[in-house]
């Protein structure tokens, strides 16, 4: 009998995250600081003033212009999505199929491979160097040998934390003919952004999100920055109204108030340095420098599963990334509030 779904769907390994109630949640790279009441109330009062019974605008022009201003790109080259995942899916479905493959530098964000597999596209995984930098030469060679249609780079990379230098990115753009997608979910914690390369690279797509530095993971808002021509093509297939009115309004307020909200970043970056030093001083722990709001570390005496469970029993939830390629000894911890980080450091010291 003919299968009900396309065969690749059955073969995909599920991407799930078990929900665990925990006192200290450092497993999803969220911003631990919530909105000041005054900003929250501004969102709520604007939401209260619009008709919930009406669809959002077909093309939310005002918000596209706000994002253009916020990022230094042009509004015609902005696509808004229900989180950046939404736009990743759009890109993968539009660029790939069984005859059009993708090159991914591994280890990286799990969703890329899953989305490629879902459309039945061949996936070429290029290992990072031992120090977890993108192996630019190998990525270029793989893309050219296979005639890849798309190349996805995550910068700063989840879960390793490092960025790809813009010069390397330009090198990749010059040496390949593929669509190059740069996922900048964590860019506000370091930078500079690849947005500055958009004007002279029609094949570049930059993705950003409000889920990390912007502190709005629950609202689901992300955007793609790309050439106006590509934006028009992708817009044909994008689901209309994928971003709801509540989120559109909130996104606008976040951008308007970003000058005050962004003090979060300085705190988190300073905390990242503090946690990194504390981990580096522990026997049996090897942390990797990070440009994001999380740290990858390896445990040299206990297994990641043992460390994960021991922390969990103390009310601290981090991420076991030991099933990712090259990370057999890997764990990832998000940077929390100073008090959360203190507790994590003390607990880890006892556990390892
Ligand atoms: N890209 C990367 C690299 C991520 O780590 C995440 C979140 N885990 C996302 C995209 C998803 O972001 P969003 O919440 O905007 O869908």
Coordinates of C-alpha atoms and ligand atoms in Angstrom, one line a residue:
X1 CA 0.0 0.0 0.0
X2 CA 1.2 3.5 -0.7
X3 CA 2.4 5.2 2.5
X4 CA 0.2 8.0 3.7
X5 CA 3.1 10.4 4.1
X6 CA 6.2 11.0 1.9
X7 CA 8.8 8.4 2.9
X8 CA 11.4 10.8 4.3
X9 CA 9.0 11.9 7.1
X10 CA 9.0 8.4 8.6
X11 CA 12.8 8.3 8.6
X12 CA 13.2 11.6 10.5
X13 CA 14.5 11.4 14.1
X14 CA 12.1 13.4 16.3
X15 CA 13.2 16.7 17.6
X16 CA 11.6 17.1 21.0
X17 CA 12.4 18.6 24.3
X18 CA 11.1 16.9 27.4
X19 CA 9.3 19.4 29.6
X20 CA 10.7 19.4 33.1
X21 CA 9.7 21.7 35.9
X22 CA 12.8 23.2 37.4
X23 CA 13.8 25.9 39.8
X24 CA 16.7 27.2 37.6
X25 CA 16.1 26.8 33.8
X26 CA 19.3 27.1 31.8
X27 CA 18.5 24.8 28.9
X28 CA 17.0 26.9 26.1
X29 CA 19.2 29.9 25.8
X30 CA 16.4 32.2 26.8
X31 CA 16.9 35.7 28.3
X32 CA 16.4 35.2 32.0
X33 CA 15.2 38.8 32.5
X34 CA 11.5 39.6 31.9
X35 CA 10.1 42.8 30.6
X36 CA 9.9 45.8 32.9
X37 CA 6.2 46.3 33.9
X38 CA 6.1 49.7 32.2
X39 CA 7.0 48.2 28.8
X40 CA 4.7 45.2 29.3
X41 CA 1.8 47.5 30.1
X42 CA 2.5 49.6 27.0
X43 CA 2.2 46.4 24.9
X44 CA -1.0 45.4 26.7
X45 CA -2.7 48.8 26.3
X46 CA -1.9 48.9 22.6
X47 CA -3.2 45.3 22.1
X48 CA -6.4 46.3 24.0
X49 CA -7.0 49.1 21.6
X50 CA -7.1 47.0 18.3
X51 CA -9.8 44.7 16.9
X52 CA -9.0 41.0 17.7
X53 CA -11.7 39.9 15.3
X54 CA -9.8 41.3 12.3
X55 CA -6.9 39.7 10.5
X56 CA -3.5 41.4 10.7
X57 CA -2.6 43.5 7.7
X58 CA -1.7 41.2 4.7
X59 CA 1.7 42.9 4.5
X60 CA 2.6 44.3 7.9
X61 CA 4.5 47.2 6.4
X62 CA 4.9 49.3 9.5
X63 CA 6.6 46.5 11.4
X64 CA 8.8 45.7 8.3
X65 CA 9.9 49.3 8.3
X66 CA 10.7 49.2 12.1
X67 CA 12.8 46.1 11.5
X68 CA 14.5 47.7 8.6
X69 CA 15.4 50.7 10.7
X70 CA 16.5 48.4 13.6
X71 CA 18.8 46.3 11.5
X72 CA 20.0 48.9 8.9
X73 CA 18.5 47.0 6.0
X74 CA 15.7 47.9 3.6
X75 CA 12.0 47.2 4.4
X76 CA 11.5 45.5 0.9
X77 CA 14.1 42.9 2.0
X78 CA 12.4 42.0 5.3
X79 CA 10.2 38.9 5.8
X80 CA 8.5 38.5 9.2
X81 CA 7.9 35.1 10.7
X82 CA 6.3 33.3 13.7
X83 CA 9.8 32.8 15.2
X84 CA 12.8 32.4 12.9
X85 CA 12.1 28.7 12.7
X86 CA 9.1 29.6 10.6
X87 CA 11.4 31.3 8.1
X88 CA 13.9 28.5 8.2
X89 CA 11.1 26.2 7.1
X90 CA 10.1 28.6 4.3
X91 CA 13.7 28.8 3.0
X92 CA 14.2 25.1 3.1
X93 CA 11.0 24.3 1.3
X94 CA 11.7 26.9 -1.4
X95 CA 15.4 26.2 -2.0
X96 CA 15.7 22.4 -1.6
X97 CA 14.3 19.2 -2.9
X98 CA 15.6 15.7 -3.8
X99 CA 17.9 17.1 -6.4
X100 CA 19.0 20.2 -4.5
X101 CA 21.0 19.6 -1.4
X102 CA 22.3 21.6 1.6
X103 CA 25.7 21.8 3.2
X104 CA 25.7 22.1 7.0
X105 CA 28.7 22.7 9.3
X106 CA 28.3 20.3 12.3
X107 CA 27.8 20.3 15.2
X108 CA 25.0 22.9 14.9
X109 CA 21.3 23.6 15.5
X110 CA 19.4 20.3 15.0
X111 CA 16.5 21.8 13.0
X112 CA 18.5 22.4 9.8
X113 CA 19.1 18.8 9.1
X114 CA 15.5 17.9 10.1
X115 CA 14.0 20.5 7.8
X116 CA 16.2 19.3 4.9
X117 CA 15.3 15.7 5.5
X118 CA 11.6 16.6 5.6
X119 CA 11.8 17.9 2.0
X120 CA 13.8 14.9 1.0
X121 CA 17.0 16.9 0.2
X122 CA 20.5 15.5 0.5
X123 CA 22.3 16.8 3.5
X124 CA 26.1 17.1 3.5
X125 CA 27.5 17.6 7.0
X126 CA 31.0 19.1 7.2
X127 CA 32.7 18.7 10.6
X128 CA 34.0 21.8 12.3
X129 CA 37.7 22.0 13.2
X130 CA 38.7 20.5 16.6
X131 CA 38.5 24.0 18.2
X132 CA 34.9 24.3 16.8
X133 CA 35.5 26.9 14.1
X134 CA 33.8 26.5 10.7
X135 CA 36.1 24.6 8.4
X136 CA 35.7 27.2 5.6
X137 CA 37.8 25.3 3.0
X138 CA 35.9 22.1 3.6
X139 CA 32.5 23.8 3.4
X140 CA 33.4 25.4 0.1
X141 CA 34.7 22.1 -1.3
X142 CA 31.6 20.2 -0.2
X143 CA 29.3 22.8 -1.7
X144 CA 31.1 22.9 -5.0
X145 CA 31.6 19.1 -5.4
X146 CA 27.9 18.5 -4.7
X147 CA 26.5 21.5 -6.5
X148 CA 24.7 22.3 -3.3
X149 CA 21.7 24.7 -3.6
X150 CA 22.0 26.0 -0.1
X151 CA 24.5 26.4 2.7
X152 CA 23.5 27.1 6.3
X153 CA 25.8 28.6 8.9
X154 CA 24.8 29.5 12.4
X155 CA 26.8 32.4 13.8
X156 CA 27.3 32.5 16.8
X157 CA 26.8 28.7 16.5
X158 CA 24.5 26.8 18.7
X159 CA 25.8 24.8 20.6
X160 CA 29.5 25.6 20.3
X161 CA 29.2 29.4 20.7
X162 CA 31.8 30.8 18.2
X163 CA 31.1 33.1 15.3
X164 CA 32.3 32.8 11.7
X165 CA 34.4 35.9 10.7
X166 CA 32.7 38.0 8.1
X167 CA 35.8 37.7 5.9
X168 CA 35.3 33.9 5.9
X169 CA 31.6 34.3 5.1
X170 CA 32.5 36.6 2.1
X171 CA 35.0 34.0 1.0
X172 CA 32.3 31.3 1.0
X173 CA 29.9 33.6 -0.9
X174 CA 32.6 34.3 -3.5
X175 CA 33.7 30.7 -3.9
X176 CA 30.3 29.0 -4.2
X177 CA 27.1 29.6 -6.1
X178 CA 24.7 28.5 -3.4
X179 CA 22.2 30.4 -1.4
X180 CA 24.0 31.2 1.9
X181 CA 21.8 31.3 5.0
X182 CA 23.3 32.8 8.1
X183 CA 21.3 32.1 11.3
X184 CA 22.1 35.0 13.7
X185 CA 19.8 34.0 16.5
X186 CA 22.5 35.0 19.0
X187 CA 24.2 37.9 17.2
X188 CA 23.4 40.6 19.7
X189 CA 25.7 39.0 22.2
X190 CA 28.7 39.7 20.0
X191 CA 28.5 40.6 16.3
X192 CA 29.2 42.2 13.9
X193 CA 26.2 41.1 11.9
X194 CA 26.4 39.8 8.3
X195 CA 23.7 42.4 7.5
X196 CA 26.5 44.7 6.3
X197 CA 27.2 42.1 3.5
X198 CA 23.7 42.0 2.2
X199 CA 24.0 45.0 -0.2
X200 CA 26.6 43.3 -2.3
X201 CA 25.5 39.7 -1.9
X202 CA 22.2 38.8 -3.5
X203 CA 22.7 35.2 -2.4
X204 CA 22.9 35.9 1.3
X205 CA 20.0 35.5 3.7
X206 CA 20.4 36.6 7.4
X207 CA 18.0 35.4 10.0
X208 CA 17.4 37.0 13.4
X209 CA 15.0 36.4 16.2
X210 CA 13.4 38.1 19.2
X211 CA 13.7 34.8 21.2
X212 CA 17.2 35.3 22.7
X213 CA 18.7 38.7 23.4
X214 CA 15.4 40.4 22.9
X215 CA 13.7 38.4 25.6
X216 CA 10.6 37.4 23.8
X217 CA 10.8 33.7 23.1
X218 CA 7.2 33.2 24.1
X219 CA 5.9 35.8 21.6
X220 CA 7.4 34.0 18.6
X221 CA 8.9 36.6 16.4
X222 CA 11.7 36.3 13.9
X223 CA 12.7 37.9 10.6
X224 CA 14.8 37.3 7.5
X225 CA 16.9 40.0 5.8
X226 CA 17.6 39.4 2.2
X227 CA 17.5 40.9 -1.3
X228 CA 14.1 42.5 -2.2
X229 CA 14.0 40.1 -5.2
X230 CA 14.4 37.0 -3.1
X231 CA 12.0 38.4 -0.5
X232 CA 9.3 38.8 -3.2
X233 CA 9.8 35.2 -4.4
X234 CA 9.6 33.7 -0.9
X235 CA 6.6 35.9 0.0
X236 CA 4.6 34.1 -2.7
X237 CA 4.8 30.9 -0.6
X238 CA 4.8 32.3 2.9
X239 CA 1.6 31.7 4.8
X240 CA -0.3 34.9 5.2
X241 CA -0.9 36.2 8.8
X242 CA 1.7 33.9 10.3
X243 CA 2.5 36.6 12.9
X244 CA -0.5 37.5 15.0
X245 CA -1.5 41.1 16.0
X246 CA -0.3 40.7 19.6
X247 CA 3.2 39.8 18.5
X248 CA 3.3 42.4 15.8
X249 CA 2.4 45.1 18.4
X250 CA 4.8 43.7 21.0
X251 CA 7.7 43.6 18.4
X252 CA 7.1 47.3 17.6
X253 CA 7.2 48.2 21.3
X254 CA 10.4 46.2 21.9
X255 CA 12.1 48.0 19.0
X256 CA 11.0 51.4 20.3
X257 CA 12.2 50.6 23.8
X258 CA 15.4 48.7 22.8
X259 CA 17.6 51.5 24.1
X260 CA 16.6 50.8 27.6
X261 CA 16.0 47.0 27.3
X262 CA 19.4 46.4 25.8
X263 CA 21.1 46.8 29.1
X264 CA 20.3 43.1 29.5
X265 CA 23.0 42.3 27.1
X266 CA 25.9 43.9 29.0
X267 CA 24.8 42.0 32.1
X268 CA 24.6 38.7 30.2
X269 CA 27.9 39.2 28.4
X270 CA 29.7 40.0 31.7
X271 CA 28.1 37.0 33.3
X272 CA 29.2 34.8 30.4
X273 CA 32.8 35.9 31.2
X274 CA 32.4 35.1 34.8
X275 CA 30.9 31.7 34.3
X276 CA 33.5 30.8 31.7
X277 CA 36.3 31.7 34.1
X278 CA 34.7 29.7 37.0
X279 CA 34.3 26.6 34.7
X280 CA 37.9 27.0 33.5
X281 CA 39.1 26.9 37.0
X282 CA 37.4 23.6 37.8
X283 CA 39.3 20.3 37.5
X284 CA 37.6 18.0 35.0
X285 CA 35.7 20.7 33.1
X286 CA 36.7 22.2 29.8
X287 CA 34.7 25.3 28.7
X288 CA 34.8 26.8 25.2
X289 CA 34.8 30.5 24.6
X290 CA 31.4 31.8 23.5
X291 CA 30.0 34.8 21.6
X292 CA 26.4 33.8 22.6
X293 CA 24.4 33.6 25.8
X294 CA 25.4 30.1 26.5
X295 CA 28.6 28.1 27.1
X296 CA 29.6 24.7 25.7
X297 CA 31.7 22.7 28.2
X298 CA 33.1 19.2 28.3
X299 CA 33.2 17.1 31.5
X300 CA 36.3 15.0 31.6
X301 CA 35.7 12.7 34.6
X302 CA 32.0 12.1 34.7
X303 CA 29.7 11.5 31.7
X304 CA 27.4 14.4 30.5
X305 CA 24.4 12.2 31.5
X306 CA 25.8 11.9 35.1
X307 CA 26.5 15.6 35.4
X308 CA 23.1 16.5 33.8
X309 CA 21.2 14.3 36.3
X310 CA 23.2 15.5 39.3
X311 CA 22.4 19.1 38.5
X312 CA 18.8 18.3 37.8
X313 CA 18.4 16.7 41.3
X314 CA 19.7 20.1 42.6
X315 CA 16.9 21.9 40.7
X316 CA 19.2 23.1 37.8
X317 CA 18.2 22.2 34.2
X318 CA 20.9 22.5 31.5
X319 CA 21.2 20.8 28.1
X320 CA 23.0 17.5 27.4
X321 CA 24.4 17.9 23.9
X322 CA 26.4 14.7 23.9
X323 CA 24.5 13.2 21.0
X324 CA 25.5 16.0 18.7
X325 CA 28.4 15.1 16.3
X326 CA 31.8 15.7 18.0
X327 CA 30.3 16.5 21.4
X328 CA 30.4 13.1 23.2
X329 CA 31.5 14.9 26.4
X330 CA 29.4 18.0 25.8
X331 CA 26.9 19.9 27.9
X332 CA 25.5 23.4 27.2
X333 CA 24.4 25.9 29.8
X334 CA 22.5 29.1 29.2
X335 CA 23.7 32.2 31.0
X336 CA 21.1 33.1 33.6
X337 CA 20.7 35.8 36.2
X338 CA 23.8 36.4 38.4
X339 CA 22.1 34.5 41.2
X340 CA 21.2 31.5 38.9
X341 CA 24.8 31.4 37.6
X342 CA 26.2 31.4 41.1
X343 CA 24.0 28.4 42.0
X344 CA 25.0 26.6 38.8
X345 CA 28.7 27.2 39.4
X346 CA 28.5 26.0 43.0
X347 CA 26.5 22.9 42.1
X348 CA 28.8 22.0 39.1
X349 CA 31.8 22.3 41.3
X350 CA 30.3 19.7 43.7
X351 CA 29.1 17.4 40.9
X352 CA 32.2 17.1 38.6
Ligands
LIG1 N1 18.2 29.4 15.4 C1 19.0 28.9 16.4 C2 20.5 28.8 16.2 C3 18.5 28.6 17.7 O1 19.2 28.2 18.7 C4 17.1 28.8 17.9 C5 16.4 28.5 19.2 N2 16.8 27.4 19.8 C6 16.3 29.2 16.8 C7 16.9 29.5 15.6 C8 14.8 29.3 16.9 O2 14.5 30.6 17.1 P1 13.0 31.1 17.1 O3 12.5 31.1 18.5 O4 13.1 32.5 16.6 O5 12.1 30.2 16.2

